[in-house]
Each structure stands twice: as C-alpha cells, then as structure tokens.
PDB file of C-alpha atoms in Angstrom:
ATOM      1  CA  MET A 203     -13.243 190.043-106.190  1.00  0.00           C
ATOM      2  CA  SER A 204     -13.923 188.481-102.756  1.00  0.00           C
ATOM      3  CA  THR A 205     -16.855 190.726-101.915  1.00  0.00           C
ATOM      4  CA  PRO A 206     -19.430 189.049-104.226  1.00  0.00           C
ATOM      5  CA  ALA A 207     -18.345 185.636-103.037  1.00  0.00           C
ATOM      6  CA  LEU A 208     -19.002 186.599 -99.453  1.00  0.00           C
ATOM      7  CA  SER A 209     -22.302 188.331-100.140  1.00  0.00           C
ATOM      8  CA  GLY A 210     -24.208 185.042-100.266  1.00  0.00           C
ATOM      9  CA  GLY A 211     -23.317 184.094 -96.714  1.00  0.00           C
ATOM     10  CA  ALA A 212     -23.585 187.616 -95.437  1.00  0.00           C
ATOM     11  CA  SER A 213     -27.365 187.391 -95.076  1.00  0.00           C
ATOM     12  CA  PHE A 214     -26.901 184.567 -92.575  1.00  0.00           C
ATOM     13  CA  TYR A 215     -24.867 186.868 -90.351  1.00  0.00           C
ATOM     14  CA  SER A 216     -27.059 189.933 -90.831  1.00  0.00           C
ATOM     15  CA  GLY A 217     -30.623 190.921 -90.112  1.00  0.00           C
ATOM     16  CA  PHE A 218     -30.186 191.048 -86.330  1.00  0.00           C
ATOM     17  CA  SER A 219     -32.511 193.515 -84.632  1.00  0.00           C
ATOM     18  CA  ARG A 220     -31.297 196.552 -82.731  1.00  0.00           C
ATOM     19  CA  LEU A 221     -32.724 195.043 -79.550  1.00  0.00           C
ATOM     20  CA  CYS A 222     -30.698 191.839 -79.891  1.00  0.00           C
ATOM     21  CA  LYS A 223     -27.588 193.814 -80.774  1.00  0.00           C
ATOM     22  CA  GLY A 224     -28.122 196.042 -77.749  1.00  0.00           C
ATOM     23  CA  ILE A 225     -28.460 193.091 -75.375  1.00  0.00           C
ATOM     24  CA  ALA A 226     -25.384 191.508 -76.991  1.00  0.00           C
ATOM     25  CA  VAL A 227     -23.445 194.700 -76.232  1.00  0.00           C
ATOM     26  CA  VAL A 228     -24.596 194.451 -72.596  1.00  0.00           C
ATOM     27  CA  LEU A 229     -23.372 190.847 -72.378  1.00  0.00           C
ATOM     28  CA  ILE A 230     -19.999 191.648 -73.940  1.00  0.00           C
ATOM     29  CA  GLY A 231     -19.639 194.833 -71.888  1.00  0.00           C
ATOM     30  CA  GLY A 232     -20.466 192.971 -68.683  1.00  0.00           C
ATOM     31  CA  HIS A 233     -17.852 190.336 -69.414  1.00  0.00           C
ATOM     32  CA  ILE A 234     -15.193 192.972 -70.151  1.00  0.00           C
ATOM     33  CA  LEU A 235     -16.098 194.824 -66.954  1.00  0.00           C
ATOM     34  CA  VAL A 236     -15.684 191.815 -64.646  1.00  0.00           C
ATOM     35  CA  HIS A 237     -12.508 190.834 -66.510  1.00  0.00           C
ATOM     36  CA  LEU A 238     -10.918 194.247 -66.017  1.00  0.00           C
ATOM     37  CA  LEU A 239     -12.435 194.793 -62.585  1.00  0.00           C
ATOM     38  CA  PRO A 240     -12.851 191.388 -60.857  1.00  0.00           C
ATOM     39  CA  SER A 241     -14.232 192.979 -57.701  1.00  0.00           C
ATOM     40  CA  ALA A 242     -17.358 193.913 -59.686  1.00  0.00           C
ATOM     41  CA  ILE A 243     -18.429 190.251 -59.477  1.00  0.00           C
ATOM     42  CA  ALA A 244     -19.316 190.783 -55.817  1.00  0.00           C
ATOM     43  CA  TYR A 245     -21.838 193.452 -56.789  1.00  0.00           C
ATOM     44  CA  LEU A 246     -23.216 192.159 -60.098  1.00  0.00           C
ATOM     45  CA  ALA A 247     -23.280 188.347 -59.783  1.00  0.00           C
ATOM     46  CA  LEU A 248     -25.800 186.498 -57.635  1.00  0.00           C
ATOM     47  CA  ILE A 249     -24.075 185.723 -54.337  1.00  0.00           C
ATOM     48  CA  PRO A 250     -26.870 184.501 -52.016  1.00  0.00           C
ATOM     49  CA  ALA A 251     -25.194 185.731 -48.828  1.00  0.00           C
ATOM     50  CA  ARG A 252     -24.939 189.231 -50.319  1.00  0.00           C
ATOM     51  CA  THR A 253     -28.253 189.439 -52.140  1.00  0.00           C
ATOM     52  CA  ILE A 254     -29.608 191.233 -49.119  1.00  0.00           C
ATOM     53  CA  PRO A 255     -28.981 194.179 -49.281  1.00  0.00           C
ATOM     54  CA  PHE A 256     -27.575 193.895 -52.859  1.00  0.00           C
ATOM     55  CA  ALA A 257     -30.968 192.859 -54.270  1.00  0.00           C
ATOM     56  CA  TRP A 258     -30.193 194.298 -57.699  1.00  0.00           C
ATOM     57  CA  ASN A 259     -28.017 191.267 -58.444  1.00  0.00           C
ATOM     58  CA  LEU A 260     -31.254 189.319 -58.990  1.00  0.00           C
ATOM     59  CA  ILE A 261     -31.477 191.347 -62.201  1.00  0.00           C
ATOM     60  CA  THR A 262     -27.845 191.951 -63.131  1.00  0.00           C
ATOM     61  CA  ALA A 263     -26.607 188.377 -62.620  1.00  0.00           C
ATOM     62  CA  GLY A 264     -28.288 187.118 -65.777  1.00  0.00           C
ATOM     63  CA  TYR A 265     -26.321 189.527 -67.971  1.00  0.00           C
ATOM     64  CA  ILE A 266     -22.868 188.836 -66.506  1.00  0.00           C
ATOM     65  CA  GLU A 267     -20.811 186.130 -68.207  1.00  0.00           C
ATOM     66  CA  GLN A 268     -17.658 185.258 -66.283  1.00  0.00           C
ATOM     67  CA  SER A 269     -15.950 183.207 -69.015  1.00  0.00           C
ATOM     68  CA  VAL A 270     -15.059 183.897 -72.637  1.00  0.00           C
ATOM     69  CA  TYR A 271     -16.838 180.711 -73.719  1.00  0.00           C
ATOM     70  CA  GLY A 272     -19.959 181.803 -71.884  1.00  0.00           C
ATOM     71  CA  VAL A 273     -20.132 185.246 -73.463  1.00  0.00           C
ATOM     72  CA  VAL A 274     -19.477 183.843 -76.950  1.00  0.00           C
ATOM     73  CA  ALA A 275     -22.154 181.150 -76.618  1.00  0.00           C
ATOM     74  CA  SER A 276     -24.669 183.560 -75.084  1.00  0.00           C
ATOM     75  CA  THR A 277     -24.114 186.229 -77.724  1.00  0.00           C
ATOM     76  CA  ILE A 278     -24.422 183.782 -80.613  1.00  0.00           C
ATOM     77  CA  GLY A 279     -27.503 182.160 -79.086  1.00  0.00           C
ATOM     78  CA  LEU A 280     -29.155 185.527 -78.448  1.00  0.00           C
ATOM     79  CA  LEU A 281     -28.553 186.842 -81.956  1.00  0.00           C
ATOM     80  CA  PHE A 282     -29.591 183.771 -83.922  1.00  0.00           C
ATOM     81  CA  ILE A 283     -32.481 182.540 -81.761  1.00  0.00           C
ATOM     82  CA  GLY A 284     -33.662 186.112 -81.231  1.00  0.00           C
ATOM     83  CA  LYS A 285     -33.709 186.470 -85.008  1.00  0.00           C
ATOM     84  CA  LEU A 286     -36.405 183.795 -85.025  1.00  0.00           C
ATOM     85  CA  LEU A 287     -38.403 184.648 -81.895  1.00  0.00           C
ATOM     86  CA  GLU A 288     -38.518 188.449 -81.953  1.00  0.00           C
ATOM     87  CA  PRO A 289     -40.427 188.783 -85.279  1.00  0.00           C
ATOM     88  CA  VAL A 290     -43.093 186.396 -83.966  1.00  0.00           C
ATOM     89  CA  TRP A 291     -43.458 187.870 -80.456  1.00  0.00           C
ATOM     90  CA  GLY A 292     -42.619 191.483 -81.185  1.00  0.00           C
ATOM     91  CA  SER A 293     -39.747 193.492 -79.707  1.00  0.00           C
ATOM     92  CA  ARG A 294     -41.638 194.605 -76.614  1.00  0.00           C
ATOM     93  CA  GLU A 295     -42.788 191.096 -75.696  1.00  0.00           C
ATOM     94  CA  PHE A 296     -39.345 189.662 -76.487  1.00  0.00           C
ATOM     95  CA  LEU A 297     -37.707 192.112 -74.067  1.00  0.00           C
ATOM     96  CA  LYS A 298     -40.387 191.500 -71.442  1.00  0.00           C
ATOM     97  CA  PHE A 299     -39.829 187.742 -71.713  1.00  0.00           C
ATOM     98  CA  ILE A 300     -36.092 188.178 -71.121  1.00  0.00           C
ATOM     99  CA  PHE A 301     -36.580 190.488 -68.147  1.00  0.00           C
ATOM    100  CA  VAL A 302     -39.294 188.460 -66.385  1.00  0.00           C
ATOM    101  CA  VAL A 303     -37.681 185.052 -66.905  1.00  0.00           C
ATOM    102  CA  ASN A 304     -34.257 186.341 -65.885  1.00  0.00           C
ATOM    103  CA  PHE A 305     -35.574 187.901 -62.658  1.00  0.00           C
ATOM    104  CA  LEU A 306     -37.720 184.915 -61.648  1.00  0.00           C
ATOM    105  CA  THR A 307     -34.939 182.460 -62.467  1.00  0.00           C
ATOM    106  CA  SER A 308     -32.477 184.392 -60.291  1.00  0.00           C
ATOM    107  CA  LEU A 309     -35.034 184.556 -57.481  1.00  0.00           C
ATOM    108  CA  CYS A 310     -35.610 180.791 -57.584  1.00  0.00           C
ATOM    109  CA  VAL A 311     -31.869 180.089 -57.710  1.00  0.00           C
ATOM    110  CA  PHE A 312     -31.412 182.354 -54.676  1.00  0.00           C
ATOM    111  CA  VAL A 313     -34.108 180.502 -52.702  1.00  0.00           C
ATOM    112  CA  THR A 314     -32.640 177.139 -53.748  1.00  0.00           C
ATOM    113  CA  ALA A 315     -29.137 178.139 -52.630  1.00  0.00           C
ATOM    114  CA  ILE A 316     -30.439 179.242 -49.227  1.00  0.00           C
ATOM    115  CA  ALA A 317     -32.378 175.991 -48.860  1.00  0.00           C
ATOM    116  CA  LEU A 318     -29.324 173.896 -49.807  1.00  0.00           C
ATOM    117  CA  TYR A 319     -27.261 175.758 -47.233  1.00  0.00           C
ATOM    118  CA  TYR A 320     -29.713 174.948 -44.435  1.00  0.00           C
ATOM    119  CA  ILE A 321     -29.971 171.325 -45.588  1.00  0.00           C
ATOM    120  CA  THR A 322     -26.232 170.681 -46.010  1.00  0.00           C
ATOM    121  CA  THR A 323     -24.721 173.486 -43.857  1.00  0.00           C
ATOM    122  CA  GLN A 324     -22.130 174.008 -46.610  1.00  0.00           C
ATOM    123  CA  GLU A 325     -21.253 177.685 -46.879  1.00  0.00           C
ATOM    124  CA  ASN A 326     -20.153 177.453 -50.502  1.00  0.00           C
ATOM    125  CA  TYR A 327     -23.836 177.608 -51.489  1.00  0.00           C
ATOM    126  CA  LEU A 328     -23.977 181.059 -49.902  1.00  0.00           C
ATOM    127  CA  TYR A 329     -20.814 182.538 -51.392  1.00  0.00           C
ATOM    128  CA  MET A 330     -20.619 180.967 -54.843  1.00  0.00           C
ATOM    129  CA  PRO A 331     -20.979 183.743 -57.477  1.00  0.00           C
ATOM    130  CA  LEU A 332     -23.732 182.685 -59.885  1.00  0.00           C
ATOM    131  CA  SER A 333     -24.296 184.481 -63.171  1.00  0.00           C
ATOM    132  CA  GLY A 334     -24.851 183.975 -66.868  1.00  0.00           C
ATOM    133  CA  PHE A 335     -27.356 184.237 -69.687  1.00  0.00           C
ATOM    134  CA  HIS A 336     -27.870 180.478 -69.982  1.00  0.00           C
ATOM    135  CA  GLY A 337     -31.197 180.545 -68.141  1.00  0.00           C
ATOM    136  CA  ILE A 338     -32.604 182.836 -70.838  1.00  0.00           C
ATOM    137  CA  LEU A 339     -31.088 180.688 -73.593  1.00  0.00           C
ATOM    138  CA  ALA A 340     -32.900 177.697 -72.078  1.00  0.00           C
ATOM    139  CA  GLY A 341     -36.071 179.781 -72.181  1.00  0.00           C
ATOM    140  CA  PHE A 342     -35.467 180.587 -75.850  1.00  0.00           C
ATOM    141  CA  LEU A 343     -35.496 176.845 -76.582  1.00  0.00           C
ATOM    142  CA  VAL A 344     -38.919 176.662 -74.934  1.00  0.00           C
ATOM    143  CA  GLY A 345     -40.019 179.493 -77.209  1.00  0.00           C
ATOM    144  CA  ILE A 346     -38.814 177.540 -80.246  1.00  0.00           C
ATOM    145  CA  LYS A 347     -40.720 174.511 -78.971  1.00  0.00           C
ATOM    146  CA  GLN A 348     -43.853 176.660 -78.833  1.00  0.00           C
ATOM    147  CA  ILE A 349     -43.775 178.275 -82.267  1.00  0.00           C
ATOM    148  CA  ILE A 350     -42.207 175.573 -84.477  1.00  0.00           C
ATOM    149  CA  PRO A 351     -42.557 172.286 -82.549  1.00  0.00           C
ATOM    150  CA  ASP A 352     -42.541 170.033 -85.621  1.00  0.00           C
ATOM    151  CA  GLN A 353     -39.704 171.750 -87.474  1.00  0.00           C
ATOM    152  CA  GLU A 354     -36.940 169.201 -87.996  1.00  0.00           C
ATOM    153  CA  LEU A 355     -33.394 170.358 -87.400  1.00  0.00           C
ATOM    154  CA  PRO A 356     -31.362 169.858 -90.586  1.00  0.00           C
ATOM    155  CA  VAL A 357     -28.230 168.236 -89.127  1.00  0.00           C
ATOM    156  CA  VAL A 358     -29.346 166.036 -86.227  1.00  0.00           C
ATOM    157  CA  LYS A 359     -32.843 165.248 -87.609  1.00  0.00           C
ATOM    158  CA  ILE A 360     -34.564 166.053 -84.311  1.00  0.00           C
ATOM    159  CA  LYS A 361     -37.811 167.973 -84.031  1.00  0.00           C
ATOM    160  CA  ALA A 362     -37.542 171.386 -82.387  1.00  0.00           C
ATOM    161  CA  LYS A 363     -40.024 170.449 -79.662  1.00  0.00           C
ATOM    162  CA  TRP A 364     -37.415 168.181 -78.050  1.00  0.00           C
ATOM    163  CA  LEU A 365     -34.679 170.832 -77.773  1.00  0.00           C
ATOM    164  CA  PRO A 366     -35.459 171.934 -74.164  1.00  0.00           C
ATOM    165  CA  SER A 367     -35.783 168.338 -72.959  1.00  0.00           C
ATOM    166  CA  LEU A 368     -32.559 167.193 -74.614  1.00  0.00           C
ATOM    167  CA  MET A 369     -30.681 170.225 -73.297  1.00  0.00           C
ATOM    168  CA  LEU A 370     -31.791 169.503 -69.726  1.00  0.00           C
ATOM    169  CA  LEU A 371     -31.069 165.782 -70.052  1.00  0.00           C
ATOM    170  CA  LEU A 372     -27.559 166.455 -71.345  1.00  0.00           C
ATOM    171  CA  SER A 373     -26.944 169.040 -68.598  1.00  0.00           C
ATOM    172  CA  ILE A 374     -28.053 166.615 -65.880  1.00  0.00           C
ATOM    173  CA  VAL A 375     -25.833 163.853 -67.283  1.00  0.00           C
ATOM    174  CA  VAL A 376     -22.833 166.215 -67.435  1.00  0.00           C
ATOM    175  CA  SER A 377     -23.504 167.329 -63.850  1.00  0.00           C
ATOM    176  CA  PHE A 378     -22.522 163.860 -62.597  1.00  0.00           C
ATOM    177  CA  PHE A 379     -19.015 164.350 -64.004  1.00  0.00           C
ATOM    178  CA  THR A 380     -18.280 167.910 -62.917  1.00  0.00           C
ATOM    179  CA  LEU A 381     -18.027 169.739 -59.624  1.00  0.00           C
ATOM    180  CA  GLU A 382     -19.347 172.968 -61.111  1.00  0.00           C
ATOM    181  CA  SER A 383     -22.907 171.764 -61.739  1.00  0.00           C
ATOM    182  CA  ALA A 384     -24.292 174.007 -58.989  1.00  0.00           C
ATOM    183  CA  THR A 385     -23.234 177.063 -61.004  1.00  0.00           C
ATOM    184  CA  TYR A 386     -25.359 176.230 -64.050  1.00  0.00           C
ATOM    185  CA  LEU A 387     -27.831 173.367 -63.518  1.00  0.00           C
ATOM    186  CA  PRO A 388     -30.376 175.164 -61.262  1.00  0.00           C
ATOM    187  CA  THR A 389     -30.359 178.131 -63.642  1.00  0.00           C
ATOM    188  CA  LEU A 390     -31.051 175.908 -66.646  1.00  0.00           C
ATOM    189  CA  ILE A 391     -33.839 174.014 -64.888  1.00  0.00           C
ATOM    190  CA  PHE A 392     -35.570 177.117 -63.545  1.00  0.00           C
ATOM    191  CA  GLY A 393     -35.012 179.000 -66.805  1.00  0.00           C
ATOM    192  CA  THR A 394     -36.746 176.230 -68.733  1.00  0.00           C
ATOM    193  CA  TYR A 395     -39.632 175.763 -66.306  1.00  0.00           C
ATOM    194  CA  LEU A 396     -40.318 179.445 -65.707  1.00  0.00           C
ATOM    195  CA  SER A 397     -40.192 180.168 -69.436  1.00  0.00           C
ATOM    196  CA  TRP A 398     -42.831 177.514 -69.964  1.00  0.00           C
ATOM    197  CA  ILE A 399     -44.973 178.999 -67.172  1.00  0.00           C
ATOM    198  CA  TYR A 400     -44.656 182.460 -68.688  1.00  0.00           C
ATOM    199  CA  LEU A 401     -45.575 181.319 -72.196  1.00  0.00           C
ATOM    200  CA  ARG A 402     -48.253 178.912 -70.992  1.00  0.00           C
ATOM    201  CA  TYR A 403     -50.090 181.217 -68.582  1.00  0.00           C
ATOM    202  CA  TRP A 404     -48.821 184.809 -68.623  1.00  0.00           C
ATOM    203  CA  GLN A 405     -47.800 185.928 -72.112  1.00  0.00           C
ATOM    204  CA  ARG A 406     -50.336 188.479 -73.310  1.00  0.00           C
ATOM    205  CA  LYS A 407     -51.312 188.529 -76.980  1.00  0.00           C
ATOM    206  CA  PRO A 408     -52.478 191.974 -78.141  1.00  0.00           C
ATOM    207  CA  GLU A 409     -54.458 190.586 -81.088  1.00  0.00           C
ATOM    208  CA  THR A 410     -56.751 188.516 -78.848  1.00  0.00           C
ATOM    209  CA  LYS A 411     -56.266 190.258 -75.466  1.00  0.00           C
ATOM    210  CA  LEU A 412     -55.885 186.822 -73.893  1.00  0.00           C
ATOM    211  CA  LYS A 413     -53.033 185.279 -71.937  1.00  0.00           C
ATOM    212  CA  GLY A 414     -51.067 182.106 -72.400  1.00  0.00           C
ATOM    213  CA  ASP A 415     -51.065 179.112 -74.702  1.00  0.00           C
ATOM    214  CA  PRO A 416     -53.434 176.344 -73.495  1.00  0.00           C
ATOM    215  CA  SER A 417     -52.888 174.080 -76.511  1.00  0.00           C
ATOM    216  CA  ASP A 418     -52.291 170.389 -75.834  1.00  0.00           C
ATOM    217  CA  ASP A 419     -49.106 170.535 -77.913  1.00  0.00           C
ATOM    218  CA  PHE A 420     -47.577 172.858 -75.299  1.00  0.00           C
ATOM    219  CA  ALA A 421     -48.658 170.996 -72.166  1.00  0.00           C
ATOM    220  CA  PHE A 422     -46.030 170.297 -69.507  1.00  0.00           C
ATOM    221  CA  SER A 423     -46.119 166.566 -70.245  1.00  0.00           C
ATOM    222  CA  THR A 424     -44.897 167.211 -73.814  1.00  0.00           C
ATOM    223  CA  PHE A 425     -41.427 167.781 -72.365  1.00  0.00           C
ATOM    224  CA  PHE A 426     -41.345 164.057 -71.494  1.00  0.00           C
ATOM    225  CA  PRO A 427     -41.469 160.864 -73.588  1.00  0.00           C
ATOM    226  CA  GLU A 428     -44.987 159.750 -74.411  1.00  0.00           C
ATOM    227  CA  PHE A 429     -44.890 156.668 -72.161  1.00  0.00           C
ATOM    228  CA  LEU A 430     -44.365 158.925 -69.110  1.00  0.00           C
ATOM    229  CA  ARG A 431     -47.243 161.290 -69.860  1.00  0.00           C
ATOM    230  CA  PRO A 432     -49.947 159.284 -68.062  1.00  0.00           C
ATOM    231  CA  VAL A 433     -47.867 159.720 -64.899  1.00  0.00           C
ATOM    232  CA  ILE A 434     -46.934 163.369 -65.519  1.00  0.00           C
ATOM    233  CA  ASP A 435     -50.390 164.668 -66.506  1.00  0.00           C
ATOM    234  CA  PRO A 436     -52.144 164.113 -63.127  1.00  0.00           C
ATOM    235  CA  ILE A 437     -49.287 165.816 -61.285  1.00  0.00           C
ATOM    236  CA  ALA A 438     -49.171 168.688 -63.771  1.00  0.00           C
ATOM    237  CA  SER A 439     -52.939 169.182 -63.485  1.00  0.00           C
ATOM    238  CA  ILE A 440     -52.534 170.103 -59.805  1.00  0.00           C
ATOM    239  CA  PHE A 441     -50.118 172.914 -60.653  1.00  0.00           C
ATOM    240  CA  HIS A 442     -52.313 173.852 -63.609  1.00  0.00           C
ATOM    241  CA  ARG A 443     -55.243 174.554 -61.305  1.00  0.00           C
ATOM    242  CA  MET A 444     -52.971 176.539 -58.974  1.00  0.00           C
ATOM    243  CA  LEU A 445     -51.397 178.632 -61.723  1.00  0.00           C
ATOM    244  CA  CYS A 446     -54.179 179.223 -64.209  1.00  0.00           C
ATOM    245  CA  GLY A 447     -57.194 179.646 -61.950  1.00  0.00           C
ATOM    246  CA  ARG A 448     -56.719 183.408 -61.808  1.00  0.00           C
ATOM    247  CA  THR A 449     -55.927 183.594 -65.527  1.00  0.00           C
ATOM    248  CA  GLU A 450     -59.067 181.692 -66.458  1.00  0.00           C
ATOM    249  CA  ALA A 451     -61.128 183.857 -64.144  1.00  0.00           C
ATOM    250  CA  SER A 452     -59.684 186.953 -65.821  1.00  0.00           C
ATOM    251  CA  ASN A 453     -60.493 185.616 -69.278  1.00  0.00           C
ATOM    252  CA  ASP A 454     -64.019 184.742 -68.196  1.00  0.00           C
ATOM    253  CA  ALA A 455     -64.498 188.249 -66.833  1.00  0.00           C
ATOM    254  CA  GLU A 456     -63.405 189.683 -70.191  1.00  0.00           C
ATOM    255  CA  GLY A 457     -66.016 187.587 -71.937  1.00  0.00           C
ATOM    256  CA  HIS A 458     -63.675 185.306 -73.841  1.00  0.00           C
ATOM    257  CA  THR A 459     -65.180 182.060 -72.580  1.00  0.00           C
ATOM    258  CA  LEU A 460     -68.718 180.795 -72.450  1.00  0.00           C
ATOM    259  CA  GLY A 461     -69.722 178.005 -70.124  1.00  0.00           C
ATOM    260  CA  GLY A 462     -66.080 176.960 -69.718  1.00  0.00           C
ATOM    261  CA  ALA A 463     -65.591 176.594 -73.477  1.00  0.00           C
ATOM    262  CA  PRO A 464     -63.398 178.993 -75.471  1.00  0.00           C
ATOM    263  CA  LEU A 465     -65.125 181.209 -77.982  1.00  0.00           C
ATOM    264  CA  PRO A 466     -64.023 181.222 -81.646  1.00  0.00           C
ATOM    265  CA  GLY A 467     -60.676 182.973 -82.011  1.00  0.00           C
ATOM    266  CA  SER A 468     -59.624 182.056 -78.473  1.00  0.00           C
ATOM    267  CA  ASP A 469     -56.257 180.724 -77.369  1.00  0.00           C
ATOM    268  CA  PRO A 470     -56.058 177.287 -79.064  1.00  0.00           C
ATOM    269  CA  ILE A 471     -56.616 178.859 -82.478  1.00  0.00           C
ATOM    270  CA  GLU A 472     -54.191 181.656 -81.702  1.00  0.00           C
ATOM    271  CA  ALA A 473     -51.586 179.106 -80.615  1.00  0.00           C
ATOM    272  CA  SER A 474     -51.912 177.418 -83.996  1.00  0.00           C
ATOM    273  CA  ARG A 475     -51.570 180.755 -85.763  1.00  0.00           C
ATOM    274  CA  ARG A 476     -48.483 181.572 -83.747  1.00  0.00           C
ATOM    275  CA  ARG A 477     -46.853 178.306 -84.767  1.00  0.00           C
ATOM    276  CA  GLU A 478     -47.735 179.024 -88.398  1.00  0.00           C
ATOM    277  CA  ARG A 479     -46.168 182.491 -88.139  1.00  0.00           C
ATOM    278  CA  GLY A 480     -43.049 181.001 -86.575  1.00  0.00           C
ATOM    279  CA  ALA A 481     -42.704 178.369 -89.284  1.00  0.00           C
ATOM    280  CA  ARG A 482     -43.334 180.974 -91.989  1.00  0.00           C
ATOM    281  CA  ALA A 483     -40.743 183.348 -90.503  1.00  0.00           C
ATOM    282  CA  LEU A 484     -38.189 180.545 -90.417  1.00  0.00           C
ATOM    283  CA  GLU A 485     -38.934 179.492 -93.993  1.00  0.00           C
ATOM    284  CA  GLU A 486     -38.721 183.078 -95.258  1.00  0.00           C
ATOM    285  CA  ARG A 487     -35.390 183.609 -93.542  1.00  0.00           C
ATOM    286  CA  LEU A 488     -33.955 180.368 -94.899  1.00  0.00           C
ATOM    287  CA  ALA A 489     -35.242 181.186 -98.380  1.00  0.00           C
ATOM    288  CA  ALA A 490     -33.644 184.634 -98.236  1.00  0.00           C
ATOM    289  CA  GLU A 491     -30.340 183.106 -97.157  1.00  0.00           C
ATOM    290  CA  ARG A 492     -30.453 180.525 -99.968  1.00  0.00           C
ATOM    291  CA  LEU A 493     -31.281 183.263-102.483  1.00  0.00           C
ATOM    292  CA  GLY A 494     -28.385 185.371-101.232  1.00  0.00           C
ATOM    293  CA  ALA A 495     -26.042 182.403-101.480  1.00  0.00           C
ATOM    294  CA  ALA A 496     -27.205 181.668-105.037  1.00  0.00           C
ATOM    295  CA  ARG A 497     -26.716 185.280-106.091  1.00  0.00           C
ATOM    296  CA  GLY A 498     -23.256 185.325-104.575  1.00  0.00           C
ATOM    297  CA  ALA A 499     -22.310 182.167-106.448  1.00  0.00           C
ATOM    298  CA  GLU A 500     -23.612 183.613-109.727  1.00  0.00           C
ATOM    299  CA  GLU A 501     -21.694 186.847-109.246  1.00  0.00           C
ATOM    300  CA  THR A 502     -18.526 184.899-108.464  1.00  0.00           C
ATOM    301  CA  GLN A 503     -18.963 182.796-111.615  1.00  0.00           C
ATOM    302  CA  ILE A 504     -19.514 185.896-113.733  1.00  0.00           C
ATOM    303  CA  ASP A 505     -16.380 187.541-112.335  1.00  0.00           C
ATOM    304  CA  ALA A 506     -14.369 184.402-112.985  1.00  0.00           C
ATOM    305  CA  THR A 507     -15.632 184.241-116.571  1.00  0.00           C
ATOM    306  CA  GLU A 508     -14.776 187.889-117.196  1.00  0.00           C
ATOM    307  CA  ASN A 509     -11.263 187.399-115.828  1.00  0.00           C
ATOM    308  CA  VAL A 510     -10.718 184.438-118.149  1.00  0.00           C
TER     309      VAL A 510
END
C-alpha cells in the first residue's frame, strides 16, 4: 500500500550517477576513518606545517569531513548539484573540475596559512587541521551560475547567478561571530574564485575544441552588484590579460579567431548553448519528478478506491 505513495517522490532521490555515488562513498568513508582513527587526521587533512613532506594532503584534505554535519551537507550537495552539472559537462569533465579545483584550493589555502603565520607569528595557522568538501561545493555554485544564471529559485525567489555571491557574503558575515572562520572561509573564497578561473579560462569543450567561457554574463564583475562593476571591471581586466593571454594565443594558433574577433561557433555562442542545455536539463528533471509525483498520487487514489 505505501509503495505507490512513495514512488512519486522516489524520482527526486534517484537518478544519481555512479560517479557522484562513488565520490559520496569516499566522503562518507573518509569521515568514518577519521572518526574511528583520529590520528589519520595528521596524514589526510591539510596541516601546513606537515604538508612538506606530506604533500599528498593537498589532494586528500578536500575529501575528509571531520564533522557529521559536514559530511551530510557535502554528500547532499554533491548528489543533488552533481545531478544538474554532470549531464551538462560530462562525467570526465565533472571529475576533472573536482580534482583541479580541490588541488588548487588546497594549495592556495596552504600558501595563505604560511603567509598568515609570518605576518602574525601565531603557530595555530601552521598546525590547524584544514579539510572538507566545501571548497568544491562553492565551485558547484559557480557552475550553476554559469549554466542557468537566470533560473529563479522556487522558495527564496533569487536568481541562480547570485548563489556564489550570497554564499560568500553570508560566510564573511558569520566569520565575525565565530573563532573557527579560518577553518572554512579561505577554502570557500579560493574554491569560488578558482572555480570561476577554471570555467572562465581553462575548461575545454570537445565540441568546439576551445577553452573557457568569455561571455559577458560570466565576467568576474557579475559576482558583484551592478553599481560596483565600473570599479571592478578595470581591476579584473588586469588579471584577465594575465590569465587569458596564453589561452587566446592558443585559440588563435588553432585558427578559431580572425583579426581578434571570434569566428562563428566560437565561445560566446557555445556559452549560450551551454546555458540552454543546463536550463533544459533542469526542466526535464523537474518535469520527470512532477510526473512521478502525479503517477504516485493516482496510484494511491486507485488503491484507496479499491479498498473502499
């Protein structure tokens, strides 16, 4: 009797890819490991004073959640956001995004901790165990901003393009009221920024053989309110020339630009197509879930009628 009633909502909790499930198992397994064997934290988490010679913690730290709340939030975020991003990017690119952003985020956090130690001479920056998947989750929000920027969230009525900015703003505000901000805030900031750099300049698209997303809708200034963009754009243009000079030279060498102008089918068009695919994937998933819910309700009504 209860099975048909639950079948409608089951589609919402199903359809996760094997890749996302596998990474979820790694997150849960890592949490269980450090819970049963606390000494493993010293070898798997990012502890700046021990990163040399334990350099592998630049990779492992991102997959180790030290708290139950952290592993639950990370697993849920991975499964449900991955359900949206992976079909658009592809499994290989999705995994590459996670690996690259995780490693670069850990590297930047390591450098920041060393710098803070020399500035403040406080040894806690050297021996504080830093870990967690939240840097990648921040990057996933940047991915959502890229593919469905104008999609309005149903509950809070906020467009998806503001998710990374609001997350960082809330995290910064909370950091003023907690002593543990050093364990999460740098990871969130670097995870967001490096994800944007990866998607903006480095992500390779097999269909066009080009890199990045140069569309104006994904510019760095779009993370800020519109009144600040005249101030942000000149600063961002300096880093743009530093970061994309080699990429543009590579694209020119491959014959994808002509006189500095993109040829038909180049990145701006592809960026628009990617957003359309993201919106279509989201709509199809929501439609499937609504259809499953409707079928479940009908089956429940039929069963109730038969019982009467």
